[in-house]
mmCIF file of C-alpha atoms in Angstrom:
data_model
loop_
_atom_site.group_PDB
_atom_site.id
_atom_site.type_symbol
_atom_site.label_atom_id
_atom_site.label_comp_id
_atom_site.label_asym_id
_atom_site.label_seq_id
_atom_site.Cartn_x
_atom_site.Cartn_y
_atom_site.Cartn_z
ATOM 1 C CA UNK A 971 51.802 54.312 -160.462
ATOM 2 C CA UNK A 972 53.985 56.895 -160.525
ATOM 3 C CA UNK A 973 53.768 60.184 -158.082
ATOM 4 C CA UNK A 974 53.779 63.671 -159.020
ATOM 5 C CA UNK A 975 54.078 66.924 -156.958
ATOM 6 C CA UNK A 976 51.938 69.578 -158.373
ATOM 7 C CA UNK A 977 50.870 72.618 -156.424
ATOM 8 C CA UNK A 978 52.002 71.503 -152.955
ATOM 9 C CA UNK A 979 50.049 67.861 -152.933
ATOM 10 C CA UNK A 980 50.934 64.216 -154.130
ATOM 11 C CA UNK A 981 49.429 63.197 -157.039
ATOM 12 C CA UNK A 982 49.060 59.520 -158.246
ATOM 13 C CA UNK A 983 48.811 58.933 -161.687
ATOM 14 C CA UNK A 984 49.816 56.556 -164.324
ATOM 15 C CA UNK A 985 50.028 58.463 -167.715
ATOM 16 C CA UNK A 986 49.994 56.099 -170.969
ATOM 17 C CA UNK A 987 49.866 58.251 -173.919
ATOM 18 C CA UNK A 988 52.613 61.043 -175.027
ATOM 19 C CA UNK A 989 50.761 64.404 -174.038
ATOM 20 C CA UNK A 990 50.361 63.469 -170.422
ATOM 21 C CA UNK A 991 53.523 61.571 -169.925
ATOM 22 C CA UNK A 992 55.961 64.675 -171.509
ATOM 23 C CA UNK A 993 53.676 67.448 -169.657
ATOM 24 C CA UNK A 994 53.916 65.811 -166.402
ATOM 25 C CA UNK A 995 57.667 64.732 -166.469
ATOM 26 C CA UNK A 996 58.820 67.583 -164.567
ATOM 27 C CA UNK A 997 56.524 67.467 -161.679
ATOM 28 C CA UNK A 998 57.542 63.279 -160.971
ATOM 29 C CA UNK A 999 59.062 62.702 -157.620
ATOM 30 C CA UNK A 1000 60.252 59.700 -155.814
ATOM 31 C CA UNK A 1001 58.045 59.755 -152.750
ATOM 32 C CA UNK A 1002 56.977 57.257 -149.688
ATOM 33 C CA UNK A 1003 54.338 59.931 -149.189
ATOM 34 C CA UNK A 1004 50.631 58.456 -149.626
ATOM 35 C CA UNK A 1005 49.266 60.225 -152.476
ATOM 36 C CA UNK A 1006 46.888 62.854 -151.704
ATOM 37 C CA UNK A 1007 44.603 61.782 -154.214
ATOM 38 C CA UNK A 1008 44.525 59.070 -157.367
ATOM 39 C CA UNK A 1009 43.961 60.655 -161.172
ATOM 40 C CA UNK A 1010 42.827 57.385 -162.861
ATOM 41 C CA UNK A 1011 40.918 57.179 -165.999
ATOM 42 C CA UNK A 1012 39.879 54.030 -167.357
ATOM 43 C CA UNK A 1013 40.092 53.063 -171.209
ATOM 44 C CA UNK A 1014 36.641 52.534 -171.462
ATOM 45 C CA UNK A 1015 35.996 56.189 -170.094
ATOM 46 C CA UNK A 1016 38.890 57.655 -172.778
ATOM 47 C CA UNK A 1017 37.450 55.747 -175.472
ATOM 48 C CA UNK A 1018 34.302 57.055 -174.640
ATOM 49 C CA UNK A 1019 35.233 60.577 -174.627
ATOM 50 C CA UNK A 1020 37.268 59.762 -177.906
ATOM 51 C CA UNK A 1021 33.815 58.876 -179.634
ATOM 52 C CA UNK A 1022 32.114 61.985 -178.129
ATOM 53 C CA UNK A 1023 35.042 64.152 -179.468
ATOM 54 C CA UNK A 1024 36.472 62.683 -182.902
ATOM 55 C CA UNK A 1025 38.559 65.768 -183.697
ATOM 56 C CA UNK A 1026 40.733 64.697 -180.250
ATOM 57 C CA UNK A 1027 43.494 61.982 -180.273
ATOM 58 C CA UNK A 1028 43.530 59.312 -177.878
ATOM 59 C CA UNK A 1029 46.699 61.085 -175.846
ATOM 60 C CA UNK A 1030 44.487 64.874 -175.971
ATOM 61 C CA UNK A 1031 41.823 63.219 -174.187
ATOM 62 C CA UNK A 1032 44.031 61.261 -171.467
ATOM 63 C CA UNK A 1033 45.847 65.300 -170.799
ATOM 64 C CA UNK A 1034 42.204 66.707 -170.838
ATOM 65 C CA UNK A 1035 40.193 64.977 -168.645
ATOM 66 C CA UNK A 1036 43.126 64.071 -166.207
ATOM 67 C CA UNK A 1037 43.353 67.794 -166.151
ATOM 68 C CA UNK A 1038 39.489 67.903 -165.151
ATOM 69 C CA UNK A 1039 39.973 65.227 -162.675
ATOM 70 C CA UNK A 1040 43.045 66.778 -161.131
ATOM 71 C CA UNK A 1041 40.939 70.373 -160.692
ATOM 72 C CA UNK A 1042 37.866 68.805 -159.174
ATOM 73 C CA UNK A 1043 40.179 67.167 -156.544
ATOM 74 C CA UNK A 1044 41.818 70.194 -156.052
ATOM 75 C CA UNK A 1045 38.840 71.845 -154.616
ATOM 76 C CA UNK A 1046 38.587 69.458 -151.560
ATOM 77 C CA UNK A 1047 42.349 71.007 -150.939
ATOM 78 C CA UNK A 1048 41.802 74.598 -150.827
ATOM 79 C CA UNK A 1049 42.632 75.162 -154.435
ATOM 80 C CA UNK A 1050 40.838 76.187 -157.886
ATOM 81 C CA UNK A 1051 41.617 76.562 -161.615
ATOM 82 C CA UNK A 1052 42.043 79.816 -162.745
ATOM 83 C CA UNK A 1053 41.780 80.142 -166.859
ATOM 84 C CA UNK A 1054 44.309 82.710 -167.119
ATOM 85 C CA UNK A 1055 47.966 83.322 -168.075
ATOM 86 C CA UNK A 1056 50.223 83.433 -164.842
ATOM 87 C CA UNK A 1057 54.085 84.297 -164.894
ATOM 88 C CA UNK A 1058 56.143 85.218 -161.818
ATOM 89 C CA UNK A 1059 58.377 88.000 -161.487
ATOM 90 C CA UNK A 1060 60.695 88.453 -158.413
ATOM 91 C CA UNK A 1061 58.978 85.661 -156.395
ATOM 92 C CA UNK A 1062 55.439 87.054 -156.660
ATOM 93 C CA UNK A 1063 52.915 85.799 -159.319
ATOM 94 C CA UNK A 1064 50.945 87.994 -161.803
ATOM 95 C CA UNK A 1065 47.695 86.723 -163.059
ATOM 96 C CA UNK A 1066 45.628 87.663 -166.266
ATOM 97 C CA UNK A 1067 42.317 86.279 -166.872
ATOM 98 C CA UNK A 1068 39.960 86.447 -169.505
ATOM 99 C CA UNK A 1069 37.495 84.237 -171.605
ATOM 100 C CA UNK A 1070 39.635 82.594 -174.500
ATOM 101 C CA UNK A 1071 40.720 84.645 -177.389
ATOM 102 C CA UNK A 1072 41.126 87.452 -175.423
ATOM 103 C CA UNK A 1073 44.750 87.769 -175.420
ATOM 104 C CA UNK A 1074 46.039 86.748 -171.913
ATOM 105 C CA UNK A 1075 48.889 84.900 -173.726
ATOM 106 C CA UNK A 1076 49.717 87.724 -175.916
ATOM 107 C CA UNK A 1077 49.840 90.206 -172.751
ATOM 108 C CA UNK A 1078 52.332 87.667 -170.730
ATOM 109 C CA UNK A 1079 54.582 87.186 -173.638
ATOM 110 C CA UNK A 1080 55.316 91.327 -173.599
ATOM 111 C CA UNK A 1081 56.057 90.663 -170.214
ATOM 112 C CA UNK A 1082 58.409 88.510 -171.275
ATOM 113 C CA UNK A 1083 59.849 90.610 -173.851
ATOM 114 C CA UNK A 1084 60.248 93.035 -171.109
ATOM 115 C CA UNK A 1085 61.651 91.723 -167.992
ATOM 116 C CA UNK A 1086 63.622 88.688 -169.910
ATOM 117 C CA UNK A 1087 65.294 85.979 -167.890
ATOM 118 C CA UNK A 1088 63.671 86.749 -164.628
ATOM 119 C CA UNK A 1089 60.222 86.322 -166.007
ATOM 120 C CA UNK A 1090 59.060 83.027 -165.364
ATOM 121 C CA UNK A 1091 55.468 81.447 -166.824
ATOM 122 C CA UNK A 1092 54.096 79.601 -164.040
ATOM 123 C CA UNK A 1093 50.804 78.602 -166.436
ATOM 124 C CA UNK A 1094 50.190 80.151 -169.688
ATOM 125 C CA UNK A 1095 46.545 78.861 -169.146
ATOM 126 C CA UNK A 1096 45.154 77.021 -166.451
ATOM 127 C CA UNK A 1097 47.407 77.745 -163.231
ATOM 128 C CA UNK A 1098 46.062 76.668 -160.001
ATOM 129 C CA UNK A 1099 45.259 79.065 -157.082
ATOM 130 C CA UNK A 1100 45.523 77.365 -153.661
ATOM 131 C CA UNK A 1101 45.610 78.501 -150.193
ATOM 132 C CA UNK A 1102 48.300 77.183 -148.256
ATOM 133 C CA UNK A 1103 48.917 78.574 -144.544
ATOM 134 C CA UNK A 1104 46.316 81.203 -145.227
ATOM 135 C CA UNK A 1105 48.067 82.793 -148.380
ATOM 136 C CA UNK A 1106 46.424 82.460 -151.833
ATOM 137 C CA UNK A 1107 49.407 81.070 -154.265
ATOM 138 C CA UNK A 1108 49.408 80.606 -157.898
ATOM 139 C CA UNK A 1109 50.853 76.999 -158.761
ATOM 140 C CA UNK A 1110 52.013 75.567 -162.096
ATOM 141 C CA UNK A 1111 50.673 72.229 -163.300
ATOM 142 C CA UNK A 1112 50.839 70.084 -166.047
ATOM 143 C CA UNK A 1113 47.693 70.700 -167.173
ATOM 144 C CA UNK A 1114 48.515 73.946 -169.197
ATOM 145 C CA UNK A 1115 46.144 74.029 -172.242
ATOM 146 C CA UNK A 1116 47.198 74.185 -175.496
ATOM 147 C CA UNK A 1117 50.719 75.375 -175.136
ATOM 148 C CA UNK A 1118 53.022 73.265 -172.664
ATOM 149 C CA UNK A 1119 54.372 76.317 -171.158
ATOM 150 C CA UNK A 1120 54.231 75.575 -167.333
ATOM 151 C CA UNK A 1121 56.772 75.408 -164.471
ATOM 152 C CA UNK A 1122 56.860 73.340 -161.295
ATOM 153 C CA UNK A 1123 56.881 76.507 -158.966
ATOM 154 C CA UNK A 1124 54.354 78.362 -156.853
ATOM 155 C CA UNK A 1125 54.130 81.898 -155.919
ATOM 156 C CA UNK A 1126 52.537 84.207 -153.979
ATOM 157 C CA UNK A 1127 49.841 85.877 -155.872
ATOM 158 C CA UNK A 1128 50.523 89.772 -156.273
ATOM 159 C CA UNK A 1129 47.168 90.678 -158.373
ATOM 160 C CA UNK A 1130 44.825 88.995 -160.566
ATOM 161 C CA UNK A 1131 43.860 91.116 -163.405
ATOM 162 C CA UNK A 1132 40.648 90.846 -165.725
ATOM 163 C CA UNK A 1133 41.934 91.593 -168.987
ATOM 164 C CA UNK A 1134 40.013 93.472 -171.477
ATOM 165 C CA UNK A 1135 41.131 94.266 -175.097
ATOM 166 C CA UNK A 1136 41.157 98.292 -175.232
ATOM 167 C CA UNK A 1137 42.621 100.988 -177.486
ATOM 168 C CA UNK A 1138 44.558 102.786 -174.333
ATOM 169 C CA UNK A 1139 45.548 101.297 -171.325
ATOM 170 C CA UNK A 1140 44.589 101.666 -167.833
ATOM 171 C CA UNK A 1141 43.804 99.600 -164.925
ATOM 172 C CA UNK A 1142 41.577 100.088 -161.922
ATOM 173 C CA UNK A 1143 40.403 98.008 -158.818
ATOM 174 C CA UNK A 1144 37.222 95.818 -159.676
ATOM 175 C CA UNK A 1145 34.416 95.665 -157.817
ATOM 176 C CA UNK A 1146 33.580 92.593 -155.326
ATOM 177 C CA UNK A 1147 30.534 91.933 -157.369
ATOM 178 C CA UNK A 1148 32.221 91.954 -160.809
ATOM 179 C CA UNK A 1149 35.308 90.030 -159.474
ATOM 180 C CA UNK A 1150 33.171 87.243 -158.018
ATOM 181 C CA UNK A 1151 31.281 86.629 -161.038
ATOM 182 C CA UNK A 1152 34.289 87.222 -163.407
ATOM 183 C CA UNK A 1153 36.114 83.929 -161.275
ATOM 184 C CA UNK A 1154 33.538 82.387 -161.557
ATOM 185 C CA UNK A 1155 33.501 82.455 -165.136
ATOM 186 C CA UNK A 1156 36.563 81.134 -165.211
ATOM 187 C CA UNK A 1157 36.858 78.275 -163.142
ATOM 188 C CA UNK A 1158 35.164 74.749 -163.508
ATOM 189 C CA UNK A 1159 31.900 74.969 -161.848
ATOM 190 C CA UNK A 1160 31.056 71.242 -160.521
ATOM 191 C CA UNK A 1161 27.906 69.517 -160.474
ATOM 192 C CA UNK A 1162 28.274 68.059 -156.928
ATOM 193 C CA UNK A 1163 26.981 70.226 -154.479
ATOM 194 C CA UNK A 1164 29.388 69.938 -151.724
ATOM 195 C CA UNK A 1165 32.426 70.891 -154.235
ATOM 196 C CA UNK A 1166 30.555 73.778 -155.919
ATOM 197 C CA UNK A 1167 29.961 75.107 -151.967
ATOM 198 C CA UNK A 1168 33.898 74.652 -151.789
ATOM 199 C CA UNK A 1169 34.103 76.578 -154.989
ATOM 200 C CA UNK A 1170 32.209 79.469 -153.780
ATOM 201 C CA UNK A 1171 34.610 79.161 -150.718
ATOM 202 C CA UNK A 1172 37.550 79.585 -152.427
ATOM 203 C CA UNK A 1173 36.110 82.469 -154.639
ATOM 204 C CA UNK A 1174 35.286 84.186 -151.355
ATOM 205 C CA UNK A 1175 38.650 83.760 -149.832
ATOM 206 C CA UNK A 1176 40.141 85.168 -153.103
ATOM 207 C CA UNK A 1177 38.108 88.523 -153.186
ATOM 208 C CA UNK A 1178 38.814 88.855 -149.842
ATOM 209 C CA UNK A 1179 42.333 88.316 -149.703
ATOM 210 C CA UNK A 1180 43.683 88.886 -153.357
ATOM 211 C CA UNK A 1181 43.477 92.431 -155.155
ATOM 212 C CA UNK A 1182 41.754 92.116 -158.314
ATOM 213 C CA UNK A 1183 41.951 94.582 -161.212
ATOM 214 C CA UNK A 1184 40.155 95.312 -164.468
ATOM 215 C CA UNK A 1185 42.873 95.741 -167.148
ATOM 216 C CA UNK A 1186 42.299 97.438 -170.373
ATOM 217 C CA UNK A 1187 45.115 96.698 -172.556
ATOM 218 C CA UNK A 1188 46.482 96.949 -175.876
ATOM 219 C CA UNK A 1189 49.253 95.199 -177.260
ATOM 220 C CA UNK A 1190 52.267 97.309 -176.613
ATOM 221 C CA UNK A 1191 55.299 97.713 -173.966
ATOM 222 C CA UNK A 1192 53.022 100.394 -172.339
ATOM 223 C CA UNK A 1193 50.610 97.865 -171.391
ATOM 224 C CA UNK A 1194 52.861 96.038 -169.409
ATOM 225 C CA UNK A 1195 54.132 98.954 -167.503
ATOM 226 C CA UNK A 1196 50.294 99.977 -166.739
ATOM 227 C CA UNK A 1197 49.575 96.690 -165.456
ATOM 228 C CA UNK A 1198 52.833 96.191 -163.398
ATOM 229 C CA UNK A 1199 52.703 99.948 -161.693
ATOM 230 C CA UNK A 1200 48.902 99.483 -161.393
ATOM 231 C CA UNK A 1201 49.638 96.052 -159.067
ATOM 232 C CA UNK A 1202 52.311 97.575 -157.479
ATOM 233 C CA UNK A 1203 51.000 100.951 -156.491
ATOM 234 C CA UNK A 1204 50.001 101.315 -152.769
ATOM 235 C CA UNK A 1205 46.807 102.633 -153.158
ATOM 236 C CA UNK B 1334 5.552 80.171 -155.523
ATOM 237 C CA UNK B 1335 8.775 78.115 -154.913
ATOM 238 C CA UNK B 1336 12.430 77.740 -156.123
ATOM 239 C CA UNK B 1337 13.458 75.072 -158.043
ATOM 240 C CA UNK B 1338 15.646 72.426 -156.345
ATOM 241 C CA UNK B 1339 19.153 72.299 -157.782
ATOM 242 C CA UNK B 1340 20.190 75.605 -157.038
ATOM 243 C CA UNK B 1341 22.507 76.797 -154.222
ATOM 244 C CA UNK B 1342 22.909 80.321 -152.703
ATOM 245 C CA UNK B 1343 25.825 81.207 -150.848
ATOM 246 C CA UNK B 1344 27.622 84.514 -149.627
ATOM 247 C CA UNK B 1345 30.451 85.109 -151.551
ATOM 248 C CA UNK B 1346 32.948 88.051 -150.109
ATOM 249 C CA UNK B 1347 30.042 90.383 -149.722
ATOM 250 C CA UNK B 1348 27.830 88.832 -152.514
ATOM 251 C CA UNK B 1349 25.149 86.788 -152.536
ATOM 252 C CA UNK B 1350 25.672 84.400 -155.487
ATOM 253 C CA UNK B 1351 22.743 81.694 -156.846
ATOM 254 C CA UNK B 1352 24.597 78.858 -159.349
ATOM 255 C CA UNK B 1353 22.916 75.582 -160.304
ATOM 256 C CA UNK B 1354 24.241 72.309 -158.970
ATOM 257 C CA UNK B 1355 23.369 68.445 -159.877
ATOM 258 C CA UNK B 1356 21.614 67.966 -162.875
ATOM 259 C CA UNK B 1357 20.187 71.320 -163.106
ATOM 260 C CA UNK B 1358 23.491 72.769 -163.594
ATOM 261 C CA UNK B 1359 23.705 70.970 -167.116
ATOM 262 C CA UNK B 1360 21.283 73.129 -168.862
ATOM 263 C CA UNK B 1361 22.040 76.544 -166.310
ATOM 264 C CA UNK B 1362 25.370 77.988 -166.584
ATOM 265 C CA UNK B 1363 24.188 81.497 -165.365
ATOM 266 C CA UNK B 1364 25.320 83.323 -161.899
ATOM 267 C CA UNK B 1365 22.549 85.404 -160.482
ATOM 268 C CA UNK B 1366 23.530 87.685 -157.964
ATOM 269 C CA UNK B 1367 21.066 89.017 -155.138
ATOM 270 C CA UNK B 1368 20.838 92.580 -153.404
ATOM 271 C CA UNK B 1369 19.906 92.162 -149.976
ATOM 272 C CA UNK B 1370 16.338 91.902 -150.051
ATOM 273 C CA UNK B 1371 16.180 89.797 -153.134
ATOM 274 C CA UNK B 1372 18.648 87.322 -151.155
ATOM 275 C CA UNK B 1373 15.995 87.793 -148.295
ATOM 276 C CA UNK B 1374 13.215 87.134 -150.665
ATOM 277 C CA UNK B 1375 15.266 84.111 -152.008
ATOM 278 C CA UNK B 1376 15.601 82.519 -148.720
ATOM 279 C CA UNK B 1377 11.966 83.011 -148.382
ATOM 280 C CA UNK B 1378 11.229 81.195 -151.723
ATOM 281 C CA UNK B 1379 13.199 78.071 -151.251
ATOM 282 C CA UNK B 1380 10.390 76.854 -148.904
ATOM 283 C CA UNK B 1381 7.667 78.417 -150.652
ATOM 284 C CA UNK B 1382 5.459 81.538 -150.045
ATOM 285 C CA UNK B 1383 2.606 83.439 -151.500
ATOM 286 C CA UNK B 1384 2.941 87.190 -153.159
ATOM 287 C CA UNK B 1385 1.136 88.188 -150.238
ATOM 288 C CA UNK B 1386 3.672 86.361 -147.542
ATOM 289 C CA UNK B 1387 6.310 88.075 -149.280
ATOM 290 C CA UNK B 1388 4.874 91.426 -148.768
ATOM 291 C CA UNK B 1389 4.460 90.883 -145.329
ATOM 292 C CA UNK B 1390 7.488 89.445 -144.440
ATOM 293 C CA UNK B 1391 9.332 92.607 -146.776
ATOM 294 C CA UNK B 1392 7.156 94.766 -144.270
ATOM 295 C CA UNK B 1393 7.998 93.291 -140.844
ATOM 296 C CA UNK B 1394 11.658 93.073 -142.167
ATOM 297 C CA UNK B 1395 12.559 96.419 -143.477
ATOM 298 C CA UNK B 1396 11.466 99.789 -142.416
ATOM 299 C CA UNK B 1397 9.640 100.684 -146.181
ATOM 300 C CA UNK B 1398 6.517 101.675 -147.098
ATOM 301 C CA UNK B 1399 4.030 99.292 -149.144
ATOM 302 C CA UNK B 1400 4.564 100.319 -152.560
ATOM 303 C CA UNK B 1401 8.355 100.188 -152.104
ATOM 304 C CA UNK B 1402 8.131 96.635 -150.796
ATOM 305 C CA UNK B 1403 5.933 95.817 -153.874
ATOM 306 C CA UNK B 1404 7.880 97.194 -156.094
ATOM 307 C CA UNK B 1405 11.058 95.474 -154.967
ATOM 308 C CA UNK B 1406 8.760 91.967 -154.571
ATOM 309 C CA UNK B 1407 7.783 92.595 -158.497
ATOM 310 C CA UNK B 1408 11.386 93.372 -159.972
ATOM 311 C CA UNK B 1409 12.826 90.156 -157.968
ATOM 312 C CA UNK B 1410 9.797 87.739 -159.108
ATOM 313 C CA UNK B 1411 10.418 89.375 -162.661
ATOM 314 C CA UNK B 1412 14.158 88.680 -162.170
ATOM 315 C CA UNK B 1413 13.834 84.970 -160.855
ATOM 316 C CA UNK B 1414 11.062 84.135 -163.499
ATOM 317 C CA UNK B 1415 13.388 85.136 -166.553
ATOM 318 C CA UNK B 1416 15.877 82.840 -164.857
ATOM 319 C CA UNK B 1417 13.710 80.046 -164.895
ATOM 320 C CA UNK B 1418 14.500 79.438 -161.137
ATOM 321 C CA UNK B 1419 10.645 79.382 -159.907
ATOM 322 C CA UNK B 1420 8.099 77.081 -159.934
ATOM 323 C CA UNK B 1421 4.543 78.359 -160.128
#
C-alpha cells in the first residue's frame, strides 16, 4: 500500500490504473505514520461500476469512485468536497462554486491571465474545504474532475463566490440561507445519517467563518477585478 | 399527521435545514429550509400531531391570534405535503 498526504491527512491506497496513478503521484509520501484512513475499492466493485457506466473506462471508474471514497472519509475529519474552481493568490485561497457548465474554470483561467505566476490552481473542480485548528483551508486533492489541474497545497480561504453568468459584473455578500443551500447543493450529500449531520455541521462552520458572495460575471478582465476587489474590501 | 422516517433537521448557521438520509435520500434530493414557526411545527410532527394539537401548541408558544396561527399551519402543511415529507 502507498501512502499519500492529502488535505493534511495520511491516506492509504493502492492505485492500479493510469488516471489515479498519475493524478496521485505528487501526493505520494514515504511515511511511518499510520494512515488516517484507507481507500480500497475491490475489483468486483469496479467491474460493477464499469458495467453500469459503459461510457467510462476501468481507469475512470477507479479514479471517480476513489474520489467519492476520499470525500466521504474526509467528512469525519472536518472536511468536505466543494464543487468549485479554487485558486491561491499570495497565500490565500479564492473559491468559485457553481453548477457544472456555469463557467467556474473559465473565470479562474481569467485570474491566471491577470495574475500570472503568482496564481496557482489548488484544484480546478473538486477542492476539499477542511477545518484545521479552527481555520477553513482549501486543499488540493488528486481528485480534480475532468481536468488534471491540482496542486498539493492548502491555503486559508479568503472567500467563496457562488458564480452566476451575467452581462455585467457585480459582487455582493450572500445571505446565510441562500449560502447554506448553495453549499449543500455543491457538495456530497451522504446517505448515512451521521455523515449527513457532520456535513451540515461543516457547512454551518463555513457560513459562520468564511465570507460568501454572489458573483455575477461575464468573461472579461473586469470580472476578475470586480471579484478580487469585492473579496478584498473591508466592508 | 407525522413526518416520514428518513429526514434530518438541523440548524446550519442560523438556518433550519431538512435533508433526506438513508434510503429516503435516493429519491429525494431536495433541501427544505424552515422558518422559526415551521421548525417548531416540524418538531411536533416528528412524533405526530393533529391540526388541533398544532394549533394549540402554536397559541401556547407564540403570542399570536388564532387566525395567524392557522394561516401559518396551513402554509407549513402545504409546503410539507408538496415536498412529500408527511404521512397522513
